[in-house]
XYZ file of N, CA and C in Angstrom:
723
model
N 4.323 38.060 28.063
C 3.450 37.476 28.989
C 2.058 37.946 29.194
N 1.121 37.177 29.612
C -0.162 37.788 30.072
C -0.491 37.147 31.582
N -0.273 37.879 32.580
C -0.920 37.975 33.979
C -2.206 38.530 34.353
N -3.066 37.385 34.526
C -4.519 37.808 34.731
C -4.655 37.854 36.152
N -5.411 39.200 36.396
C -5.583 39.522 38.038
C -7.003 40.381 38.205
N -7.702 40.280 37.041
C -8.819 40.862 37.030
C -9.699 40.267 37.852
N -10.889 41.331 38.161
C -11.841 40.822 39.144
C -13.140 41.120 38.163
N -12.881 42.132 37.221
C -14.017 42.326 36.033
C -14.971 41.267 36.056
N -16.334 41.999 36.021
C -17.688 40.587 35.656
C -17.933 41.159 34.353
N -17.624 40.099 33.282
C -17.928 40.354 31.925
C -19.305 39.437 31.462
N -19.931 39.098 32.563
C -21.425 38.671 32.102
C -21.222 37.457 31.190
N -22.279 37.778 30.061
C -22.383 37.020 29.068
C -21.541 37.166 27.643
N -20.481 38.102 27.936
C -19.633 38.579 26.835
C -18.526 37.179 26.880
N -18.138 36.800 25.359
C -17.029 35.810 25.590
C -15.775 36.483 25.668
N -15.012 36.013 26.207
C -13.829 36.672 26.593
C -12.498 35.802 26.201
N -11.500 36.479 25.336
C -10.380 35.673 25.169
C -9.047 36.335 25.787
N -8.207 35.759 26.187
C -6.854 36.401 26.658
C -5.744 35.837 25.680
N -5.136 36.370 24.973
C -4.214 35.899 24.173
C -2.835 36.553 24.223
N -1.998 35.349 24.251
C -0.455 35.863 24.296
C 0.321 35.587 23.230
N 0.528 36.616 22.245
C 1.519 36.270 20.949
C 2.757 35.706 21.282
N 3.341 36.022 22.278
C 4.935 35.497 22.477
C 5.297 34.984 23.925
N 4.320 34.940 24.894
C 4.577 34.232 26.123
C 3.459 33.608 26.769
N 3.542 33.469 28.219
C 2.568 32.677 28.682
C 1.308 33.359 28.819
N 0.274 32.491 29.370
C -0.970 33.120 29.880
C -0.908 32.557 31.460
N -0.774 33.269 32.487
C -0.965 32.716 33.880
C -2.239 33.555 34.942
N -3.223 32.762 35.559
C -4.382 33.252 36.364
C -3.800 33.035 37.656
N -3.887 34.514 38.054
C -3.436 34.820 39.561
C -4.529 35.118 40.556
N -5.548 35.736 40.131
C -6.569 36.113 40.909
C -7.781 35.407 40.335
N -8.793 35.431 41.400
C -10.221 34.681 40.887
C -10.651 35.307 39.492
N -11.458 34.537 38.714
C -12.088 34.871 37.667
C -13.410 34.462 37.698
N -14.428 35.026 37.991
C -15.731 34.579 37.735
C -16.760 35.144 36.961
N -18.085 34.702 36.514
C -18.970 35.260 35.721
C -20.378 34.883 36.466
N -21.154 35.893 36.064
C -22.530 35.749 36.430
C -23.538 35.420 35.182
N -22.906 35.624 33.897
C -23.370 35.251 32.737
C -22.912 33.949 32.159
N -23.191 33.673 31.069
C -22.985 32.610 30.376
C -21.797 32.736 29.154
N -21.066 33.688 29.398
C -20.023 34.069 28.657
C -19.012 32.814 28.672
N -18.124 32.555 27.292
C -16.955 31.785 27.502
C -15.958 32.558 27.575
N -15.020 31.615 28.267
C -13.544 32.106 28.614
C -12.524 31.443 27.837
N -11.538 31.963 27.067
C -10.441 31.217 26.198
C -9.143 31.761 26.869
N -8.173 30.873 27.174
C -6.963 31.159 27.649
C -5.860 30.649 26.503
N -5.263 31.510 25.631
C -4.459 31.256 24.537
C -2.965 31.704 24.449
N -2.017 30.764 24.765
C -0.727 31.243 25.058
C 0.102 30.635 23.913
N 0.948 31.430 23.428
C 2.142 30.869 22.500
C 3.073 29.919 22.994
N 3.138 30.138 24.540
C 3.757 29.352 25.434
C 2.694 28.424 26.229
N 3.063 28.808 27.431
C 2.447 27.699 28.369
C 1.022 28.729 28.881
N -0.058 27.715 29.484
C -1.028 28.246 30.186
C -0.885 27.699 31.818
N -0.842 28.637 32.775
C -0.908 28.215 34.034
C -2.011 28.722 34.722
N -2.766 28.022 35.807
C -3.876 28.583 36.310
C -3.018 28.312 37.842
N -2.771 29.605 38.326
C -1.854 29.440 39.445
C -2.639 29.658 40.886
N -2.761 30.471 41.395
C -3.475 31.105 42.559
C -4.749 31.637 42.416
N -5.168 31.523 41.113
C -6.599 32.116 41.127
C -7.778 31.156 40.228
N -8.600 31.059 41.045
C -9.648 29.976 40.518
C -10.555 30.745 39.515
N -11.021 29.715 38.775
C -11.960 30.062 37.384
C -13.278 29.721 37.695
N -14.589 30.208 37.825
C -15.648 30.015 37.947
C -16.638 30.314 36.811
N -17.255 29.589 36.124
C -18.199 30.290 34.751
C -19.730 29.832 35.109
N -20.567 30.521 34.719
C -21.802 30.442 34.989
C -22.527 29.440 33.771
N -22.032 28.676 33.116
C -22.228 27.774 32.203
C -21.738 28.372 30.797
N -20.655 28.989 30.818
C -19.930 29.445 29.699
C -18.860 28.163 29.339
N -18.321 28.001 28.123
C -17.236 26.996 27.829
C -16.023 27.738 28.044
N -15.228 26.814 28.752
C -13.680 27.337 28.746
C -12.708 26.337 27.824
N -11.896 27.363 27.388
C -10.731 26.536 26.520
C -9.343 27.144 27.028
N -8.495 26.048 27.471
C -7.155 26.431 27.544
C -6.240 25.708 26.477
N -5.683 26.827 25.688
C -4.874 26.572 24.801
C -3.272 26.877 24.837
N -2.400 26.037 25.027
C -1.168 26.509 24.602
C -0.437 26.164 23.255
N 0.865 26.642 23.250
C 1.563 26.916 21.984
C 0.428 26.931 20.580
N -0.160 28.334 20.773
C -1.142 28.503 19.860
C -0.811 29.060 18.693
N 0.593 29.276 18.045
C 1.205 29.228 16.956
C 1.812 28.071 16.356
N 1.373 26.789 17.081
C 2.233 25.335 16.985
C 3.715 25.558 16.602
N 4.326 26.560 16.935
C 5.795 26.817 16.778
C 6.705 25.754 17.534
N 6.038 25.221 18.780
C 6.606 24.085 19.730
C 6.506 22.735 18.848
N 5.514 22.733 17.921
C 5.241 21.421 17.233
C 6.037 21.311 15.901
N 6.114 22.338 15.378
C 6.851 22.197 13.809
C 7.961 23.513 13.754
N 7.840 24.322 14.528
C 9.173 25.323 14.078
C 10.438 25.294 14.945
N 11.240 26.256 14.884
C 12.538 26.307 15.123
C 12.697 26.014 16.695
N 11.385 26.319 17.205
C 11.627 26.269 18.694
C 10.638 25.031 19.332
N 10.939 24.080 18.444
C 9.840 22.747 18.631
C 10.672 22.283 19.910
N 9.577 21.998 20.933
C 9.621 21.030 22.090
C 10.177 22.058 23.149
N 10.032 23.417 23.097
C 10.554 24.222 24.053
C 9.431 24.880 25.076
N 8.259 24.617 24.935
C 7.238 24.991 25.641
C 5.837 24.319 25.036
N 4.895 24.872 25.794
C 3.514 24.261 25.288
C 2.556 23.456 26.413
N 3.133 23.695 27.605
C 2.065 23.021 28.774
C 0.888 23.717 29.036
N 0.082 22.768 29.516
C -0.975 23.591 30.482
C -1.000 22.925 31.841
N -1.207 23.556 33.033
C -0.754 23.374 34.174
C -2.066 23.758 34.979
N -2.606 23.152 35.857
C -3.578 23.585 36.710
C -3.367 23.465 38.178
N -3.202 24.563 39.125
C -2.821 24.381 40.263
C -4.131 24.844 41.406
N -5.225 25.647 40.758
C -6.468 26.330 41.434
C -7.713 25.639 40.739
N -8.797 25.536 41.500
C -10.027 24.906 41.124
C -10.647 25.658 39.981
N -11.132 24.822 39.009
C -12.093 25.284 38.009
C -13.566 24.664 37.991
N -14.480 25.526 37.587
C -15.814 24.928 37.472
C -16.432 25.790 36.381
N -17.325 25.145 35.639
C -17.862 26.046 34.416
C -19.405 25.586 34.586
N -19.924 24.961 35.520
C -21.336 24.857 35.744
C -22.391 24.563 34.381
N -21.738 23.419 33.838
C -22.592 23.102 32.664
C -21.724 23.491 31.378
N -20.875 24.301 31.385
C -20.305 24.855 30.056
C -18.907 23.500 30.142
N -18.666 23.494 28.550
C -17.552 22.412 28.351
C -16.061 22.916 28.770
N -15.249 22.136 29.032
C -13.993 22.236 29.354
C -12.980 21.653 28.343
N -12.258 22.444 27.535
C -11.555 21.932 26.671
C -9.973 22.208 26.914
N -8.926 21.145 26.801
C -7.460 21.790 27.240
C -6.777 20.969 26.076
N -5.591 21.497 25.364
C -4.949 21.072 24.421
C -4.089 22.285 23.883
N -3.536 22.029 22.562
C -2.796 22.925 22.152
C -2.594 23.065 20.695
N -1.777 23.868 20.011
C -1.722 24.072 18.732
C -2.686 25.244 18.266
N -2.377 25.368 16.766
C -3.189 26.571 16.362
C -4.683 26.077 15.763
N -4.662 24.570 15.756
C -5.871 24.033 14.721
C -7.082 23.996 15.790
N -8.251 23.226 15.461
C -9.191 22.831 16.431
C -8.622 21.868 17.190
N -8.997 22.065 18.569
C -8.850 20.890 19.521
C -10.115 20.094 19.919
N -10.121 18.794 19.038
C -10.734 17.812 19.573
C -10.351 16.573 20.366
N -11.240 15.686 20.621
C -10.623 14.533 21.365
C -9.335 13.874 20.546
N -8.331 13.826 21.025
C -7.082 13.312 20.074
C -6.579 13.951 19.124
N -6.957 15.419 19.080
C -6.314 16.039 18.307
C -6.141 17.625 18.865
N -4.864 18.190 18.606
C -4.750 19.383 19.301
C -4.030 19.321 20.772
N -2.537 19.142 20.869
C -1.869 18.500 22.122
C -1.338 19.443 22.523
N -1.520 19.901 24.161
C -0.421 20.515 25.003
C 0.650 19.744 24.825
N 1.980 20.373 25.130
C 3.117 19.854 25.101
C 4.061 20.100 26.327
N 4.697 18.989 26.660
C 5.596 19.091 27.788
C 6.702 19.913 27.535
N 7.683 20.739 28.349
C 8.412 21.570 28.281
C 10.066 20.585 28.132
N 10.601 20.666 27.018
C 11.666 19.781 27.037
C 12.919 20.319 27.887
N 13.094 21.456 28.203
C 13.920 22.001 29.142
C 13.437 22.418 30.578
N 12.319 21.729 30.674
C 11.688 21.957 32.138
C 12.011 21.381 33.316
N 11.249 21.554 34.404
C 11.219 20.813 35.640
C 10.731 19.422 35.484
N 10.840 18.746 36.683
C 9.738 17.378 36.923
C 8.330 17.829 36.375
N 7.794 18.828 36.841
C 6.614 19.180 36.641
C 6.266 19.751 35.324
N 6.853 20.315 34.566
C 6.663 21.010 33.398
C 7.103 20.004 32.072
N 7.968 19.201 32.373
C 7.949 18.203 31.031
C 6.392 17.475 30.800
N 5.326 17.514 31.590
C 4.081 16.734 31.457
C 3.503 17.709 30.705
N 2.678 17.036 29.737
C 1.942 17.891 28.747
C 0.643 18.730 29.132
N -0.136 18.064 29.994
C -1.070 18.637 30.873
C -1.107 17.964 32.372
N -0.887 18.919 33.370
C -0.729 18.358 34.695
C -2.107 19.219 35.442
N -2.624 18.564 35.997
C -3.763 18.819 37.033
C -3.651 18.562 38.172
N -3.482 19.441 39.048
C -3.467 19.327 40.445
C -4.199 20.259 41.380
N -5.783 20.115 40.995
C -6.500 20.792 41.625
C -7.913 20.367 41.205
N -9.028 20.730 41.926
C -10.156 20.301 41.188
C -10.708 20.835 40.068
N -11.677 20.134 39.289
C -12.046 20.896 37.970
C -13.349 19.967 37.669
N -14.619 20.921 37.554
C -15.833 20.207 37.421
C -16.805 21.008 36.388
N -16.883 20.216 35.450
C -17.855 20.765 34.258
C -19.373 20.975 34.709
N -19.695 20.242 35.749
C -21.026 20.423 36.077
C -22.133 19.897 34.955
N -21.731 18.933 34.397
C -22.510 18.381 33.137
C -22.023 18.781 31.698
N -21.192 19.657 31.672
C -20.599 19.787 30.221
C -19.386 18.715 29.798
N -19.105 18.753 28.665
C -18.177 17.649 28.465
C -16.944 18.331 28.622
N -15.812 17.204 28.799
C -14.437 17.586 29.174
C -13.275 16.778 28.172
N -12.755 17.443 27.449
C -11.760 17.160 26.443
C -10.490 17.686 26.862
N -9.493 16.409 27.010
C -7.894 16.912 27.441
C -7.096 16.256 26.527
N -6.231 16.850 25.989
C -5.221 16.298 25.116
C -3.819 16.723 25.652
N -2.833 15.736 26.033
C -1.415 16.044 26.331
C -0.386 15.334 25.989
N 0.825 15.689 25.417
C 1.897 15.051 25.184
C 3.172 15.429 25.888
N 3.719 14.352 26.355
C 4.997 14.867 27.429
C 6.143 15.055 26.578
N 6.945 15.537 27.169
C 8.112 16.121 26.463
C 9.221 15.045 26.093
N 9.841 15.382 25.079
C 10.811 14.322 24.286
C 12.449 14.776 25.075
N 12.580 14.302 26.283
C 13.791 14.026 27.111
C 14.302 12.976 27.402
N 15.486 12.772 27.714
C 16.134 11.597 28.338
C 15.756 11.479 29.624
N 15.275 12.424 30.544
C 14.768 12.294 31.701
C 13.258 11.203 31.900
N 12.732 11.036 33.041
C 11.805 10.325 33.279
C 10.474 10.937 33.694
N 9.318 10.431 33.674
C 8.071 10.840 34.059
C 7.886 12.055 32.933
N 7.889 11.823 31.653
C 7.537 12.754 30.799
C 6.131 12.326 30.593
N 5.162 12.472 31.186
C 3.801 12.127 31.054
C 2.707 13.060 30.131
N 2.038 12.418 29.448
C 0.949 13.099 28.702
C 0.012 13.992 29.092
N -0.702 13.257 30.147
C -1.642 13.740 31.055
C -1.470 13.209 32.445
N -1.378 14.265 33.489
C -1.658 13.617 34.652
C -2.376 14.362 35.685
N -3.077 13.465 36.584
C -4.013 14.016 37.565
C -3.374 13.767 38.905
N -3.075 14.480 39.639
C -2.286 14.136 40.787
C -2.682 14.824 42.259
N -2.811 14.334 43.411
C -2.793 15.190 44.592
C -4.297 14.916 45.187
N -4.182 15.213 46.601
C -5.545 15.119 47.287
C -6.432 16.269 46.843
N -7.692 15.981 46.321
C -8.531 17.034 46.118
C -8.350 17.262 44.643
N -7.415 16.516 43.800
C -7.788 16.977 42.242
C -8.444 15.770 41.662
N -9.410 16.389 41.091
C -10.602 15.375 40.447
C -10.803 16.198 39.254
N -11.101 15.647 38.234
C -11.906 16.021 36.932
C -13.006 15.401 36.874
N -14.054 16.145 36.934
C -15.511 15.556 37.011
C -16.382 16.276 36.197
N -17.474 15.518 35.741
C -18.792 16.267 35.416
C -19.894 15.443 35.920
N -20.901 15.767 35.831
C -22.182 15.309 36.198
C -23.428 14.937 34.988
N -24.599 14.350 35.270
C -25.378 14.157 34.401
C -24.906 13.294 32.972
N -25.179 13.814 31.885
C -24.846 13.263 30.661
C -23.476 13.643 30.244
N -22.729 14.474 31.041
C -21.455 15.050 30.315
C -20.451 13.811 30.325
N -19.741 13.930 29.467
C -18.571 12.914 29.187
C -17.165 13.561 29.351
N -16.152 12.619 29.489
C -14.941 13.034 29.589
C -13.786 12.005 28.750
N -13.237 12.720 28.066
C -12.414 12.145 26.973
C -10.699 12.741 27.225
N -9.936 11.874 27.531
C -8.548 12.144 27.836
C -7.895 11.527 27.057
N -6.881 12.122 26.329
C -5.734 11.629 25.339
C -4.512 11.885 25.788
N -3.635 10.853 25.914
C -2.344 11.231 26.488
C -1.393 10.470 25.699
N 0.139 11.205 25.441
C 0.896 10.432 24.742
C 2.170 10.795 25.765
N 2.893 9.489 26.056
C 4.171 9.732 27.120
C 5.217 10.254 26.226
N 6.072 11.093 26.689
C 7.270 11.665 25.993
C 8.293 10.559 26.369
N 9.717 10.935 26.250
C 10.804 10.504 26.544
C 11.566 9.925 25.532
N 12.826 9.568 25.520
C 13.491 9.106 24.414
C 14.740 8.113 25.076
N 15.476 7.716 24.386
C 16.526 6.819 24.996
C 16.367 5.864 25.943
N 16.814 5.869 27.123
C 16.533 5.037 28.038
C 15.611 5.707 29.210
N 14.799 6.490 28.835
C 13.842 7.043 29.748
C 12.716 6.231 29.990
N 12.153 6.452 31.323
C 11.111 5.535 31.981
C 10.057 6.196 32.552
N 8.999 5.329 32.863
C 7.910 5.737 33.519
C 7.228 7.093 32.573
N 7.113 6.866 31.216
C 6.467 8.077 30.627
C 4.948 7.480 30.184
N 4.104 7.402 31.186
C 2.630 7.152 30.771
C 1.981 8.183 30.073
N 1.208 7.632 29.355
C 0.323 8.580 28.465
C -0.505 9.298 29.190
N -1.413 8.607 30.065
C -2.523 9.201 30.957
C -1.585 8.541 32.426
N -1.888 9.594 33.623
C -1.753 8.757 34.692
C -2.318 9.418 35.856
N -3.075 8.655 36.948
C -3.650 9.427 37.733
C -2.965 8.584 39.268
N -2.686 9.493 39.866
C -1.759 8.976 40.878
C -2.195 9.952 42.112
N -1.647 9.635 43.246
C -1.848 10.516 44.633
C -3.109 10.805 44.920
N -3.792 10.163 44.632
C -5.709 10.096 45.099
C -5.740 11.055 43.717
N -5.366 11.279 42.584
C -5.965 11.738 41.447
C -7.150 10.947 41.057
N -8.233 11.743 40.578
C -9.609 11.003 40.062
C -10.130 11.683 38.994
N -10.631 10.819 38.254
C -11.608 11.349 36.859
C -12.737 10.647 37.206
N -13.814 11.559 37.018
C -15.187 10.931 37.430
C -16.346 11.486 36.593
N -17.186 10.768 36.236
C -18.400 11.431 35.242
C -19.582 10.470 35.937
N -20.629 10.595 35.597
C -21.907 9.992 36.189
C -22.563 9.284 35.185
N -23.344 9.959 34.639
C -24.138 8.990 33.258
C -23.526 9.106 31.767
N -22.645 10.041 31.675
C -21.532 9.825 30.534
C -20.556 9.188 30.654
N -20.063 8.735 29.590
C -18.827 7.675 29.617
C -17.575 8.674 29.942
N -16.535 7.851 30.777
C -15.108 8.337 30.836
C -14.504 7.477 29.704
N -13.334 8.276 28.883
C -12.865 7.495 27.618
C -11.123 8.022 28.106
N -10.367 7.035 28.164
C -9.005 7.116 28.660
C -8.070 6.505 27.511
N -7.188 7.364 26.785
C -6.732 6.818 25.548
C -5.401 7.209 25.853
N -4.322 6.137 26.161
C -2.954 6.650 26.434
C -1.902 5.592 25.370
N -0.963 6.252 25.277
C 0.172 5.665 24.333
C 1.431 6.004 25.308
N 1.892 4.855 25.750
C 3.186 4.953 26.468
C 4.387 5.716 25.768
N 5.245 6.077 26.241
C 6.570 6.869 25.494
C 7.846 6.075 25.872
N 8.780 6.711 25.887
C 10.329 5.921 26.130
C 10.855 6.247 24.546
N 12.290 5.410 24.830
C 13.011 5.486 23.735
C 13.242 3.705 23.543
N 14.254 3.528 22.741
C 14.628 2.266 22.360
C 15.386 1.772 23.356
N 15.784 2.395 24.602
C 16.908 1.840 25.485
C 16.203 0.773 26.383
N 16.840 1.005 27.617
C 16.328 -0.105 28.667
C 15.333 0.641 29.458
N 14.811 1.646 29.326
C 13.606 2.462 30.285
C 12.399 1.278 30.178
N 11.787 1.591 31.121
C 10.576 0.396 31.367
C 9.340 1.438 32.048
N 8.316 0.652 32.236
C 7.174 1.385 32.484
C 6.371 2.474 32.063
N 6.591 2.365 30.657
C 5.932 3.258 29.721
C 4.731 2.988 29.155
N 3.727 2.824 30.212
C 2.693 2.553 30.000
C 1.498 3.207 29.249
N 0.427 3.149 28.785
C -0.460 3.888 27.998
C -1.367 4.378 29.040
N -1.839 3.672 30.157
C -2.644 4.269 31.178
C -2.349 3.864 32.407
N -1.884 4.449 33.389
C -1.656 4.157 34.891
C -2.466 4.559 35.996
N -2.889 3.753 36.530
C -3.495 4.053 37.930
C -2.584 3.782 39.163
N -1.976 4.987 39.488
C -0.907 4.929 40.502
C -1.471 4.769 42.112
N -0.887 5.421 42.907
C -1.091 5.538 44.213
C -2.363 6.214 44.397
N -3.625 5.287 44.701
C -5.015 5.891 45.051
C -5.407 6.640 44.022
N -5.031 6.225 42.669
C -5.695 7.025 41.455
C -6.971 6.123 41.003
N -7.890 7.122 40.684
C -9.141 6.145 40.120
C -10.062 6.891 39.261
N -10.510 6.172 38.437
C -11.186 6.606 37.021
C -12.518 5.635 37.218
N -13.708 6.457 37.166
C -14.745 5.913 37.456
C -16.132 6.429 36.951
N -17.100 5.946 36.807
C -18.703 6.495 36.555
C -19.166 6.213 37.718
N -20.300 7.026 38.248
C -21.062 6.908 39.269
C -22.633 6.436 38.926
N -22.969 6.683 37.905
C -24.188 6.261 37.275
C -24.000 5.182 36.005
N -25.224 5.823 35.056
C -25.056 4.822 34.068
C -23.955 4.847 32.808
N -22.925 5.619 33.085
C -22.033 5.929 32.369
C -21.076 4.596 32.193
N -20.244 4.572 31.279
C -19.163 3.465 31.138
C -17.759 3.987 31.250
N -16.734 3.130 31.790
C -15.436 3.561 31.574
C -14.894 2.842 30.280
N -14.282 3.570 29.425
C -13.707 3.013 28.133
C -12.220 3.361 28.130
């Protein structure tokens, strides 16, 4: 495991924290005054816990399951989540969230919910804090865990103050695939709930969701769900797709 507690100033340098066997967790504030990029790459899960991330125009990549072992190997389905509990801002840099060993692009390279996890960790990407690209593009890919339990969301934005946003011509593209099997229910591909918001200005917001669930009696396995006070919007010339 890698626990990030550094307050070092890396300026314009590109920095990668790479875990070959465990998780990457941010527990202290990470900030730059230069335009250096930051990559967090974990063999298992990525957790932005109590430490905020503030980049000065650099790109941010959050990658779980960096060996693709949870997708294809003997450890399939046991790890691979990305979870944010503290604020992230890039001030114009792009934000890319997903998983696997290949390129993460819109709809390719998914973070994965944890099969033996809790109600929070069965979600592929869980965002419970503010995330602002400040004009940069945002790409998020998440797939829910393959469990018999419920609420294996692909991507969830949840909680008061939890907003994924960008400004100017920046775009947001979210791809989510719900998990679950047998009689599993409420496995939305993408869900915004409990005042969770996705918001762009003049760029487009694209939400692509595929509901999960099995062949049993489970229901409410929707592609995209706007739950309690959940909002997807553009505030300028952008379109909601």
